[in-house]
Every structure is written in structure tokens, then in C-alpha cells.
mmCIF file of C-alpha atoms and ligand atoms in Angstrom:
data_model
loop_
_atom_site.group_PDB
_atom_site.id
_atom_site.type_symbol
_atom_site.label_atom_id
_atom_site.label_comp_id
_atom_site.label_asym_id
_atom_site.label_seq_id
_atom_site.Cartn_x
_atom_site.Cartn_y
_atom_site.Cartn_z
ATOM 1 C CA UNK A 1 0.029 0.006 0.028
ATOM 2 C CA UNK A 2 1.145 3.467 -0.743
ATOM 3 C CA UNK A 3 2.666 5.981 1.792
ATOM 4 C CA UNK A 4 0.010 8.552 0.809
ATOM 5 C CA UNK A 5 -2.792 6.110 1.757
ATOM 6 C CA UNK A 6 -1.121 5.451 5.049
ATOM 7 C CA UNK A 7 -0.975 9.134 5.855
ATOM 8 C CA UNK A 8 -4.636 9.652 4.945
ATOM 9 C CA UNK A 9 -5.844 6.733 7.000
ATOM 10 C CA UNK A 10 -3.804 7.843 10.024
ATOM 11 C CA UNK A 11 -5.136 11.381 9.595
ATOM 12 C CA UNK A 12 -8.817 10.500 9.320
ATOM 13 C CA UNK A 13 -8.968 7.512 11.695
ATOM 14 C CA UNK A 14 -6.092 8.070 14.220
ATOM 15 C CA UNK A 15 -7.673 5.813 16.904
ATOM 16 C CA UNK A 16 -8.770 3.031 14.654
ATOM 17 C CA UNK A 17 -5.641 2.240 12.608
ATOM 18 C CA UNK A 18 -2.745 -0.058 13.606
ATOM 19 C CA UNK A 19 0.300 -0.497 11.438
ATOM 20 C CA UNK A 20 2.250 -3.781 11.481
ATOM 21 C CA UNK A 21 -0.216 -5.508 13.838
ATOM 22 C CA UNK A 22 0.394 -9.240 14.037
ATOM 23 C CA UNK A 23 -2.804 -11.037 12.945
ATOM 24 C CA UNK A 24 -2.280 -14.298 14.720
ATOM 25 C CA UNK A 25 -4.045 -12.973 17.777
ATOM 26 C CA UNK A 26 -7.132 -12.424 15.696
ATOM 27 C CA UNK A 27 -7.374 -15.949 14.330
ATOM 28 C CA UNK A 28 -8.561 -19.244 15.951
ATOM 29 C CA UNK A 29 -5.549 -20.937 14.315
ATOM 30 C CA UNK A 30 -3.077 -18.635 16.118
ATOM 31 C CA UNK A 31 -1.260 -18.125 12.853
ATOM 32 C CA UNK A 32 -0.674 -14.983 10.734
ATOM 33 C CA UNK A 33 1.979 -12.428 10.351
ATOM 34 C CA UNK A 34 1.542 -8.584 10.498
ATOM 35 C CA UNK A 35 -0.879 -6.476 8.428
ATOM 36 C CA UNK A 36 0.542 -3.364 6.915
ATOM 37 C CA UNK A 37 -2.654 -1.753 8.119
ATOM 38 C CA UNK A 38 -5.442 -3.054 10.392
ATOM 39 C CA UNK A 39 -8.542 -0.777 10.696
ATOM 40 C CA UNK A 40 -11.132 -1.433 13.320
ATOM 41 C CA UNK A 41 -14.556 0.133 12.355
ATOM 42 C CA UNK A 42 -17.531 0.441 14.719
ATOM 43 C CA UNK A 43 -20.345 1.883 12.702
ATOM 44 C CA UNK A 44 -21.679 1.694 9.083
ATOM 45 C CA UNK A 45 -20.897 5.371 8.649
ATOM 46 C CA UNK A 46 -17.275 4.809 9.668
ATOM 47 C CA UNK A 47 -17.062 1.830 7.354
ATOM 48 C CA UNK A 48 -18.304 3.810 4.375
ATOM 49 C CA UNK A 49 -15.860 6.586 5.129
ATOM 50 C CA UNK A 50 -12.955 4.062 5.211
ATOM 51 C CA UNK A 51 -14.054 2.568 1.904
ATOM 52 C CA UNK A 52 -14.242 6.042 0.366
ATOM 53 C CA UNK A 53 -10.643 6.821 1.241
ATOM 54 C CA UNK A 54 -9.484 3.418 0.019
ATOM 55 C CA UNK A 55 -11.402 3.692 -3.258
ATOM 56 C CA UNK A 56 -9.532 6.999 -3.924
ATOM 57 C CA UNK A 57 -6.322 4.929 -3.875
ATOM 58 C CA UNK A 58 -7.854 1.869 -5.587
ATOM 59 C CA UNK A 59 -6.786 -0.127 -2.478
ATOM 60 C CA UNK A 60 -8.396 -3.549 -1.936
ATOM 61 C CA UNK A 61 -8.822 -5.045 1.524
ATOM 62 C CA UNK A 62 -9.403 -8.204 3.470
ATOM 63 C CA UNK A 63 -12.388 -8.435 5.840
ATOM 64 C CA UNK A 64 -11.688 -10.181 9.156
ATOM 65 C CA UNK A 65 -14.562 -11.528 11.204
ATOM 66 C CA UNK A 66 -13.718 -13.613 14.226
ATOM 67 C CA UNK A 67 -10.913 -15.185 12.184
ATOM 68 C CA UNK A 68 -12.166 -18.718 12.635
ATOM 69 C CA UNK A 69 -11.953 -19.779 8.943
ATOM 70 C CA UNK A 70 -8.761 -18.085 7.694
ATOM 71 C CA UNK A 71 -5.241 -19.212 7.287
ATOM 72 C CA UNK A 72 -2.967 -16.171 7.113
ATOM 73 C CA UNK A 73 0.605 -16.229 5.715
ATOM 74 C CA UNK A 74 3.485 -15.818 8.179
ATOM 75 C CA UNK A 75 4.611 -12.889 6.052
ATOM 76 C CA UNK A 76 1.310 -11.234 6.840
ATOM 77 C CA UNK A 77 -0.740 -8.938 4.567
ATOM 78 C CA UNK A 78 0.767 -6.259 2.362
ATOM 79 C CA UNK A 79 -2.328 -4.202 2.440
ATOM 80 C CA UNK A 80 -5.350 -3.309 4.502
ATOM 81 C CA UNK A 81 -7.377 -5.612 6.758
ATOM 82 C CA UNK A 82 -10.748 -4.264 8.091
ATOM 83 C CA UNK A 83 -12.144 -5.594 11.297
ATOM 84 C CA UNK A 84 -15.781 -4.945 12.357
ATOM 85 C CA UNK A 85 -16.453 -4.186 16.020
ATOM 86 C CA UNK A 86 -18.814 -1.841 18.033
ATOM 87 C CA UNK A 87 -22.330 -1.833 16.613
ATOM 88 C CA UNK A 88 -21.504 -4.769 14.380
ATOM 89 C CA UNK A 89 -21.264 -7.030 17.515
ATOM 90 C CA UNK A 90 -24.741 -6.188 18.795
ATOM 91 C CA UNK A 91 -27.938 -8.354 18.458
ATOM 92 C CA UNK A 92 -31.622 -8.036 19.403
ATOM 93 C CA UNK A 93 -34.786 -10.122 19.078
ATOM 94 C CA UNK A 94 -38.076 -8.775 17.607
ATOM 95 C CA UNK A 95 -40.893 -11.339 17.551
ATOM 96 C CA UNK A 96 -39.411 -14.470 15.892
ATOM 97 C CA UNK A 97 -36.609 -12.532 14.244
ATOM 98 C CA UNK A 98 -32.996 -12.228 15.359
ATOM 99 C CA UNK A 99 -31.458 -9.005 14.127
ATOM 100 C CA UNK A 100 -27.685 -8.944 14.439
ATOM 101 C CA UNK A 101 -24.535 -7.157 13.381
ATOM 102 C CA UNK A 102 -22.149 -9.119 11.139
ATOM 103 C CA UNK A 103 -19.504 -9.393 13.834
ATOM 104 C CA UNK A 104 -21.974 -10.843 16.362
ATOM 105 C CA UNK A 105 -20.603 -14.129 17.699
ATOM 106 C CA UNK A 106 -22.783 -17.196 16.891
ATOM 107 C CA UNK A 107 -22.575 -18.083 20.642
ATOM 108 C CA UNK A 108 -24.409 -14.869 21.550
ATOM 109 C CA UNK A 109 -27.166 -15.632 19.021
ATOM 110 C CA UNK A 110 -27.657 -19.052 20.481
ATOM 111 C CA UNK A 111 -28.020 -17.558 24.037
ATOM 112 C CA UNK A 112 -30.619 -15.097 22.774
ATOM 113 C CA UNK A 113 -32.494 -17.756 20.940
ATOM 114 C CA UNK A 114 -32.694 -19.852 24.158
ATOM 115 C CA UNK A 115 -33.779 -16.793 26.206
ATOM 116 C CA UNK A 116 -36.641 -16.072 23.778
ATOM 117 C CA UNK A 117 -37.532 -19.705 23.096
ATOM 118 C CA UNK A 118 -36.806 -19.452 19.424
ATOM 119 C CA UNK A 119 -35.814 -22.604 17.540
ATOM 120 C CA UNK A 120 -34.043 -23.139 14.238
ATOM 121 C CA UNK A 121 -30.418 -22.418 15.285
ATOM 122 C CA UNK A 122 -29.805 -25.687 17.207
ATOM 123 C CA UNK A 123 -27.523 -27.047 14.392
ATOM 124 C CA UNK A 124 -25.178 -24.122 14.993
ATOM 125 C CA UNK A 125 -24.215 -25.125 18.542
ATOM 126 C CA UNK A 126 -20.376 -25.216 18.857
ATOM 127 C CA UNK A 127 -19.959 -23.247 15.530
ATOM 128 C CA UNK A 128 -17.219 -20.702 16.202
ATOM 129 C CA UNK A 129 -17.040 -17.424 14.461
ATOM 130 C CA UNK A 130 -19.244 -14.459 13.645
ATOM 131 C CA UNK A 131 -22.634 -14.406 11.991
ATOM 132 C CA UNK A 132 -21.367 -12.403 8.922
ATOM 133 C CA UNK A 133 -18.633 -14.892 8.201
ATOM 134 C CA UNK A 134 -21.086 -17.754 8.677
ATOM 135 C CA UNK A 135 -23.619 -16.261 6.293
ATOM 136 C CA UNK A 136 -20.973 -15.404 3.693
ATOM 137 C CA UNK A 137 -19.901 -19.062 3.412
ATOM 138 C CA UNK A 138 -23.228 -20.600 4.512
ATOM 139 C CA UNK A 139 -21.571 -22.347 7.391
ATOM 140 C CA UNK A 140 -23.385 -25.085 9.229
ATOM 141 C CA UNK A 141 -23.638 -28.782 9.707
ATOM 142 C CA UNK A 142 -23.404 -31.421 6.995
ATOM 143 C CA UNK A 143 -27.072 -30.973 6.081
ATOM 144 C CA UNK A 144 -28.163 -27.519 7.319
ATOM 145 C CA UNK A 145 -26.559 -24.179 6.423
ATOM 146 C CA UNK A 146 -27.240 -20.895 8.219
ATOM 147 C CA UNK A 147 -28.434 -19.457 4.927
ATOM 148 C CA UNK A 148 -31.709 -21.387 5.285
ATOM 149 C CA UNK A 149 -32.582 -18.967 8.173
ATOM 150 C CA UNK A 150 -31.620 -15.766 6.512
ATOM 151 C CA UNK A 151 -34.567 -13.408 5.760
ATOM 152 C CA UNK A 152 -32.451 -10.456 4.540
ATOM 153 C CA UNK A 153 -29.021 -8.908 4.961
ATOM 154 C CA UNK A 154 -27.835 -5.307 4.780
ATOM 155 C CA UNK A 155 -24.496 -4.807 3.061
ATOM 156 C CA UNK A 156 -22.029 -2.184 1.980
ATOM 157 C CA UNK A 157 -20.780 -2.635 -1.578
ATOM 158 C CA UNK A 158 -17.130 -1.966 -2.611
ATOM 159 C CA UNK A 159 -18.166 1.456 -4.099
ATOM 160 C CA UNK A 160 -19.530 2.387 -0.612
ATOM 161 C CA UNK A 161 -23.200 2.086 -1.545
ATOM 162 C CA UNK A 162 -25.713 0.505 0.922
ATOM 163 C CA UNK A 163 -27.998 -2.346 -0.110
ATOM 164 C CA UNK A 164 -30.545 -4.712 1.325
ATOM 165 C CA UNK A 165 -30.735 -8.146 -0.180
ATOM 166 C CA UNK A 166 -33.254 -10.878 0.550
ATOM 167 C CA UNK A 167 -32.140 -14.451 1.591
ATOM 168 C CA UNK A 168 -33.570 -15.909 -1.622
ATOM 169 C CA UNK A 169 -31.320 -13.609 -3.708
ATOM 170 C CA UNK A 170 -28.221 -14.978 -1.973
ATOM 171 C CA UNK A 171 -28.616 -18.407 -3.638
ATOM 172 C CA UNK A 172 -27.155 -20.350 -0.784
ATOM 173 C CA UNK A 173 -25.734 -23.861 -1.459
ATOM 174 C CA UNK A 174 -23.229 -26.102 0.442
ATOM 175 C CA UNK A 175 -20.697 -23.716 1.989
ATOM 176 C CA UNK A 176 -21.504 -21.039 -0.580
ATOM 177 C CA UNK A 177 -23.518 -17.872 -1.141
ATOM 178 C CA UNK A 178 -23.628 -15.512 -4.202
ATOM 179 C CA UNK A 179 -21.930 -12.724 -2.215
ATOM 180 C CA UNK A 180 -18.803 -11.304 -3.956
ATOM 181 C CA UNK A 181 -15.454 -10.550 -2.377
ATOM 182 C CA UNK A 182 -15.563 -6.891 -1.315
ATOM 183 C CA UNK A 183 -19.257 -6.936 -0.422
ATOM 184 C CA UNK A 184 -19.437 -6.347 3.290
ATOM 185 C CA UNK A 185 -22.360 -7.720 5.281
ATOM 186 C CA UNK A 186 -23.188 -5.277 8.039
ATOM 187 C CA UNK A 187 -26.537 -6.559 9.446
ATOM 188 C CA UNK A 188 -28.437 -9.808 9.187
ATOM 189 C CA UNK A 189 -32.085 -10.727 9.950
ATOM 190 C CA UNK A 190 -32.622 -14.413 10.735
ATOM 191 C CA UNK A 191 -36.098 -15.856 10.864
ATOM 192 C CA UNK A 192 -36.564 -18.430 13.596
ATOM 193 C CA UNK A 193 -39.563 -20.316 14.966
ATOM 194 C CA UNK A 194 -41.458 -19.657 18.208
ATOM 195 C CA UNK A 195 -41.985 -23.183 19.356
ATOM 196 C CA UNK A 196 -41.249 -25.673 22.117
ATOM 197 C CA UNK A 197 -40.261 -24.985 25.699
ATOM 198 C CA UNK A 198 -37.063 -23.291 26.923
ATOM 199 C CA UNK A 199 -35.940 -26.328 28.867
ATOM 200 C CA UNK A 200 -36.344 -28.595 25.820
ATOM 201 C CA UNK A 201 -34.369 -26.162 23.612
ATOM 202 C CA UNK A 202 -31.647 -25.902 26.222
ATOM 203 C CA UNK A 203 -31.266 -29.622 26.619
ATOM 204 C CA UNK A 204 -31.221 -30.159 22.799
ATOM 205 C CA UNK A 205 -28.393 -27.618 22.601
ATOM 206 C CA UNK A 206 -26.463 -29.227 25.496
ATOM 207 C CA UNK A 207 -26.812 -32.599 23.822
ATOM 208 C CA UNK A 208 -25.559 -31.131 20.460
ATOM 209 C CA UNK A 209 -22.603 -29.442 22.205
ATOM 210 C CA UNK A 210 -21.649 -32.660 24.050
ATOM 211 C CA UNK A 211 -21.750 -34.571 20.763
ATOM 212 C CA UNK A 212 -19.600 -31.973 19.043
ATOM 213 C CA UNK A 213 -17.002 -31.844 21.876
ATOM 214 C CA UNK A 214 -16.594 -35.542 21.706
ATOM 215 C CA UNK A 215 -16.291 -35.705 17.897
ATOM 216 C CA UNK A 216 -14.293 -32.484 17.199
ATOM 217 C CA UNK A 217 -11.183 -30.882 18.737
ATOM 218 C CA UNK A 218 -13.052 -27.731 19.783
ATOM 219 C CA UNK A 219 -10.500 -26.770 22.443
ATOM 220 C CA UNK A 220 -7.501 -26.831 20.098
ATOM 221 C CA UNK A 221 -6.222 -24.049 17.855
ATOM 222 C CA UNK A 222 -7.785 -24.870 14.460
ATOM 223 C CA UNK A 223 -9.888 -23.306 11.685
ATOM 224 C CA UNK A 224 -12.696 -25.867 12.027
ATOM 225 C CA UNK A 225 -12.993 -28.164 8.980
ATOM 226 C CA UNK A 226 -10.102 -27.395 6.712
ATOM 227 C CA UNK A 227 -11.578 -28.979 3.488
ATOM 228 C CA UNK A 228 -15.146 -28.909 2.124
ATOM 229 C CA UNK A 229 -16.787 -32.326 1.933
ATOM 230 C CA UNK A 230 -16.681 -33.630 -1.619
ATOM 231 C CA UNK A 231 -20.074 -34.476 -3.032
ATOM 232 C CA UNK A 232 -21.447 -37.611 -1.271
ATOM 233 C CA UNK A 233 -18.391 -38.000 0.936
ATOM 234 C CA UNK A 234 -16.719 -36.793 4.144
ATOM 235 C CA UNK A 235 -13.275 -35.127 3.865
ATOM 236 C CA UNK A 236 -12.566 -36.216 7.475
ATOM 237 C CA UNK A 237 -13.268 -39.873 6.754
ATOM 238 C CA UNK A 238 -11.188 -39.807 3.511
ATOM 239 C CA UNK A 239 -8.128 -38.197 5.229
ATOM 240 C CA UNK A 240 -8.524 -40.766 7.971
ATOM 241 C CA UNK A 241 -8.726 -43.702 5.471
ATOM 242 C CA UNK A 242 -5.671 -42.273 3.656
ATOM 243 C CA UNK A 243 -3.764 -42.909 6.942
ATOM 244 C CA UNK A 244 -3.079 -39.362 8.014
ATOM 245 C CA UNK A 245 -4.908 -39.092 11.305
ATOM 246 C CA UNK A 246 -2.439 -37.783 13.909
ATOM 247 C CA UNK A 247 0.256 -37.152 11.275
ATOM 248 C CA UNK A 248 2.339 -33.942 11.855
ATOM 249 C CA UNK A 249 4.602 -31.567 9.996
ATOM 250 C CA UNK A 250 6.419 -29.546 12.636
ATOM 251 C CA UNK A 251 3.711 -28.172 14.999
ATOM 252 C CA UNK A 252 0.931 -28.699 12.455
ATOM 253 C CA UNK A 253 -1.047 -31.865 13.125
ATOM 254 C CA UNK A 254 -4.020 -33.713 11.530
ATOM 255 C CA UNK A 255 -6.252 -34.042 14.674
ATOM 256 C CA UNK A 256 -6.469 -37.415 16.279
ATOM 257 C CA UNK A 257 -10.165 -36.753 16.979
ATOM 258 C CA UNK A 258 -11.372 -35.651 13.514
ATOM 259 C CA UNK A 259 -9.098 -35.796 10.543
ATOM 260 C CA UNK A 260 -10.628 -32.778 8.799
ATOM 261 C CA UNK A 261 -9.391 -30.530 11.606
ATOM 262 C CA UNK A 262 -5.779 -29.434 11.369
ATOM 263 C CA UNK A 263 -4.282 -28.289 14.684
ATOM 264 C CA UNK A 264 -1.653 -25.715 15.534
ATOM 265 C CA UNK A 265 -0.111 -27.648 18.452
ATOM 266 C CA UNK A 266 2.165 -24.832 19.621
ATOM 267 C CA UNK A 267 3.937 -22.517 17.076
ATOM 268 C CA UNK A 268 2.890 -24.030 13.699
ATOM 269 C CA UNK A 269 3.604 -21.837 10.708
ATOM 270 C CA UNK A 270 1.246 -21.125 7.879
ATOM 271 C CA UNK A 271 3.682 -23.006 5.646
ATOM 272 C CA UNK A 272 3.509 -26.182 7.819
ATOM 273 C CA UNK A 273 -0.252 -26.135 7.619
ATOM 274 C CA UNK A 274 -0.170 -25.658 3.843
ATOM 275 C CA UNK A 275 2.285 -28.523 3.464
ATOM 276 C CA UNK A 276 -0.046 -30.747 5.546
ATOM 277 C CA UNK A 277 -3.018 -29.712 3.369
ATOM 278 C CA UNK A 278 -1.111 -30.556 0.135
ATOM 279 C CA UNK A 279 -0.153 -33.890 1.514
ATOM 280 C CA UNK A 280 -3.739 -34.681 2.508
ATOM 281 C CA UNK A 281 -4.959 -33.639 -0.996
ATOM 282 C CA UNK A 282 -2.304 -35.895 -2.655
ATOM 283 C CA UNK A 283 -2.917 -38.906 -0.472
ATOM 284 C CA UNK A 284 -6.701 -38.670 -0.748
ATOM 285 C CA UNK A 285 -6.421 -38.300 -4.515
ATOM 286 C CA UNK A 286 -4.108 -41.371 -4.706
ATOM 287 C CA UNK A 287 -6.486 -43.293 -2.537
ATOM 288 C CA UNK A 288 -9.817 -42.604 -4.197
ATOM 289 C CA UNK A 289 -9.281 -40.149 -7.008
ATOM 290 C CA UNK A 290 -11.254 -37.300 -5.263
ATOM 291 C CA UNK A 291 -9.877 -33.732 -5.137
ATOM 292 C CA UNK A 292 -10.337 -31.993 -1.777
ATOM 293 C CA UNK A 293 -11.109 -28.326 -1.989
ATOM 294 C CA UNK A 294 -10.072 -26.015 0.952
ATOM 295 C CA UNK A 295 -12.927 -24.640 3.097
ATOM 296 C CA UNK A 296 -10.512 -22.352 4.902
ATOM 297 C CA UNK A 297 -9.629 -19.045 3.196
ATOM 298 C CA UNK A 298 -5.917 -18.689 2.562
ATOM 299 C CA UNK A 299 -4.683 -15.111 2.773
ATOM 300 C CA UNK A 300 -1.369 -13.495 1.875
ATOM 301 C CA UNK A 301 0.185 -16.176 -0.279
ATOM 302 C CA UNK A 302 0.593 -14.094 -3.388
ATOM 303 C CA UNK A 303 2.998 -11.124 -3.653
ATOM 304 C CA UNK A 304 0.057 -8.778 -4.220
ATOM 305 C CA UNK A 305 -1.363 -9.441 -0.785
HETATM 306 N N1 EPU B 1 -15.103 -39.698 10.040
HETATM 307 C C1 EPU B 1 -14.036 -40.622 10.102
HETATM 308 N N2 EPU B 1 -12.818 -40.134 10.546
HETATM 309 C C2 EPU B 1 -12.669 -38.830 10.957
HETATM 310 C C3 EPU B 1 -13.716 -37.963 10.891
HETATM 311 C C4 EPU B 1 -14.916 -38.326 10.457
HETATM 312 O O1 EPU B 1 -14.157 -41.706 9.729
HETATM 313 O O2 EPU B 1 -11.518 -38.498 11.360
HETATM 314 C C5 EPU B 1 -16.383 -40.154 9.621
HETATM 315 C C6 EPU B 1 -17.454 -40.168 10.717
HETATM 316 O O3 EPU B 1 -17.402 -41.316 11.543
HETATM 317 C C7 EPU B 1 -18.728 -40.063 10.023
HETATM 318 C C8 EPU B 1 -18.319 -39.257 8.739
HETATM 319 O O4 EPU B 1 -16.903 -39.303 8.627
HETATM 320 O O5 EPU B 1 -19.143 -41.326 9.521
HETATM 321 C C9 EPU B 1 -18.826 -37.840 8.777
HETATM 322 O O6 EPU B 1 -18.219 -37.199 9.936
HETATM 323 P P1 EPU B 1 -18.932 -35.999 10.820
HETATM 324 O O7 EPU B 1 -20.308 -36.477 11.237
HETATM 325 O O8 EPU B 1 -18.005 -35.533 11.793
HETATM 326 O O9 EPU B 1 -19.256 -34.892 9.708
HETATM 327 P P2 EPU B 1 -18.301 -34.144 8.714
HETATM 328 O O10 EPU B 1 -18.912 -34.292 7.391
HETATM 329 O O11 EPU B 1 -16.899 -34.494 8.852
HETATM 330 C C10 EPU B 1 -19.585 -31.909 8.807
HETATM 331 C C11 EPU B 1 -19.149 -30.425 8.712
HETATM 332 C C12 EPU B 1 -18.812 -29.900 10.087
HETATM 333 C C13 EPU B 1 -19.982 -30.053 11.022
HETATM 334 C C14 EPU B 1 -20.318 -31.588 11.074
HETATM 335 C C15 EPU B 1 -21.479 -31.886 11.983
HETATM 336 C C16 EPU B 1 -18.063 -29.996 6.568
HETATM 337 C C17 EPU B 1 -16.739 -29.888 5.888
HETATM 338 N N3 EPU B 1 -17.959 -30.329 7.885
HETATM 339 O O12 EPU B 1 -18.481 -32.623 9.194
HETATM 340 O O13 EPU B 1 -18.542 -28.509 9.876
HETATM 341 O O14 EPU B 1 -19.631 -29.600 12.343
HETATM 342 O O15 EPU B 1 -20.652 -32.014 9.771
HETATM 343 O O16 EPU B 1 -22.665 -31.491 11.510
HETATM 344 O O17 EPU B 1 -19.094 -29.815 5.981
HETATM 345 C C18 EPU B 1 -16.894 -26.781 9.553
HETATM 346 O O18 EPU B 1 -17.416 -26.567 8.486
HETATM 347 O O19 EPU B 1 -15.891 -26.118 9.934
HETATM 348 C C19 EPU B 1 -17.286 -27.957 10.319
HETATM 349 C C20 EPU B 1 -16.637 -28.368 11.399
#
């Protein structure tokens, strides 16, 4: 990024901008070098102002949610990373609708849905991350994606314009929505169901959480499932059958609990995780001819980043 843009950002947003901030503290993997510039924005107005300055310099950016589905290069990001905080972390309930900012943690939404006896979100128990990130990639379980609950989203487009889009127009499919890079979700309205009793909902969620904790390494540093499931199969099962469960490269390990989770055991580098991913893709391909596609977003690998 240019010196002139640095100066402008520092001038207009002195409290919001950090230069050379290590990103590993913002990711669930605990991996990631410094960003040339990390901007924390707290309101839609602030976000649009930041985009206006960046557009003047034709500067692109990365959008960081809770950092639970990204693998960031050890060299970091040669550019701008935008982080949503403040009003983007708030949520409220109106009738059977949950209205939340894009940076709102899924765990807060689950608490609200229990408090108000709203069902529909049970499948999301144990999902890390923020609602915006989850909607962007239609995160969820094997069978249900969060997109099925989306009534509408509010977003800021790369040119700074504000738009409201209905759930239907987001064309959700497995781990995919039609949102484009650079479109920033700011607010989401989820439509839930008023049904059942609070105790039933709570016990269903507790059961789901217990299942997840026993099948997934939720307490380790990871990015959740690292590969998408290939049609009709399970990436975890295939990596397991290819003999890689527990295999390590340096501090990067294929989890012994679920083979589609790659763990940063201590000080794993991005490079070690990438080597492990390449190995898993190669072994699974040799074993059954299927190509595994990363679910995790990989940032900062090209010289332009
Ligand atoms: N399996 C193995 N070995 C393993 C892991 C799994 O043999 O190491 C087998 C299991 O025994 C089971 C099958 O593979 O027969 C499927 O496993 P699981 O039920 O754990 O589901 P998954 O397809 O691996 C998907 C999502 C998870 C979500 C779970 C539960 C993807 C890529 N993964 O996992 O989502 O939590 O279903 O609903 O779609 C994520 O996206 O980050 C994620 C963790």
C-alpha cells in the first residue's frame, strides 16, 4: 500500500488504525504475520468513510470476522485488513426475528434464541465465528446451512453504496453464497420459529454441544474443518482412510479426534499447515481419485497481498 494512503488513514482515523499489527492474535488458528494496516470500524458510517478513502487509492482489503476460517501467511498482509467491532457485534430479538450485526458471535445468538424460546439455530451449537462470516460461506452442519434462516441482509458494496438483499437472492448452497469478495455484510435478519419450551431447547443444545465436543477438537487451535466435503463423501473420513490421522509436519497436526481438523499444536507456521494440506490432497487423490477443496480461506500467499 502507498505511503500517501497510510498518511490519509492515519489522519482521518487516528484511533482506529494499527500499522504492522500481528494477525495471529485475531485468528482461531493462532497463525498469521503482520498486516501493513489493520482498521477497526465500529459503525456503518465509519465503514463507508474508510471505503471512500481506500477507493480513492484503488486499495483492496481483506475483511476479518472472528478469524475462525482463515489461514494467514506468516509474512502477513501487504495491504489493509478491516475488522468490524462496536455496533456490528450487537444483536436483538423482535418477535421471531433475530437482528444482528455481522460481527456478532454465533454463541451470543444461541444464548438469545434460548432466552426467547426461538428454535431453528440448534444445528449451529459449537460453531465458532461471527454471523457475517457464517452467512458469507453458508456455514453449518453437513445438512443445514445458516443461509436457510436468512430473511435479509444489509451490506455495503465496494463502491460504498448500501444495499438490502433478501435471503432468496443470496442463492445459498453447500458452504457457498452468491456474495462477492468486497461486499461487506453489516446486518443480518434471521427468521426463527417460536416453538417448544425453553428447557427442551436448552437440553437439545447441550446434547448437540456434548456430541460436538466428543467428535471435534473444539478446544485446540484450528480453523474448524479445513476442507469442504466432496459431493457424497466426508473429507474427514477420507483423510482418515488415507492414513493421515495424527500425522504432523512440525507443529501442524492432523487431529487425532477428527481428521478434517488441522491443529496448531504450539507454534505451527502457515507453511507447515499448507504442506499438511497438500499432503492430504495428494494422499486422498491417490487413494480414491477425489480432489479435496479447501474450506479455509488462505490469505497473503501471493505477492500482491
Ligand atoms: N469420520 C471418520 N474419521 C474422521 C472424521 C470423520 O471416519 O476422522 C467419519 C465419521 O465417523 C462419519 C463421517 O466421517 O461417519 C462424517 O463425519 P462427521 O459427522 O464428523 O461430519 P463431517 O462431514 O466430517 C460436517 C461439517 C462440520 C460439522 C459436522 C457436524 C463439513 C466440511 N464439515 O463434518 O462442519 O460440524 O458435519 O454437522 O461440511 C466446519 O465446516 O468447519 C465444520 C466443522
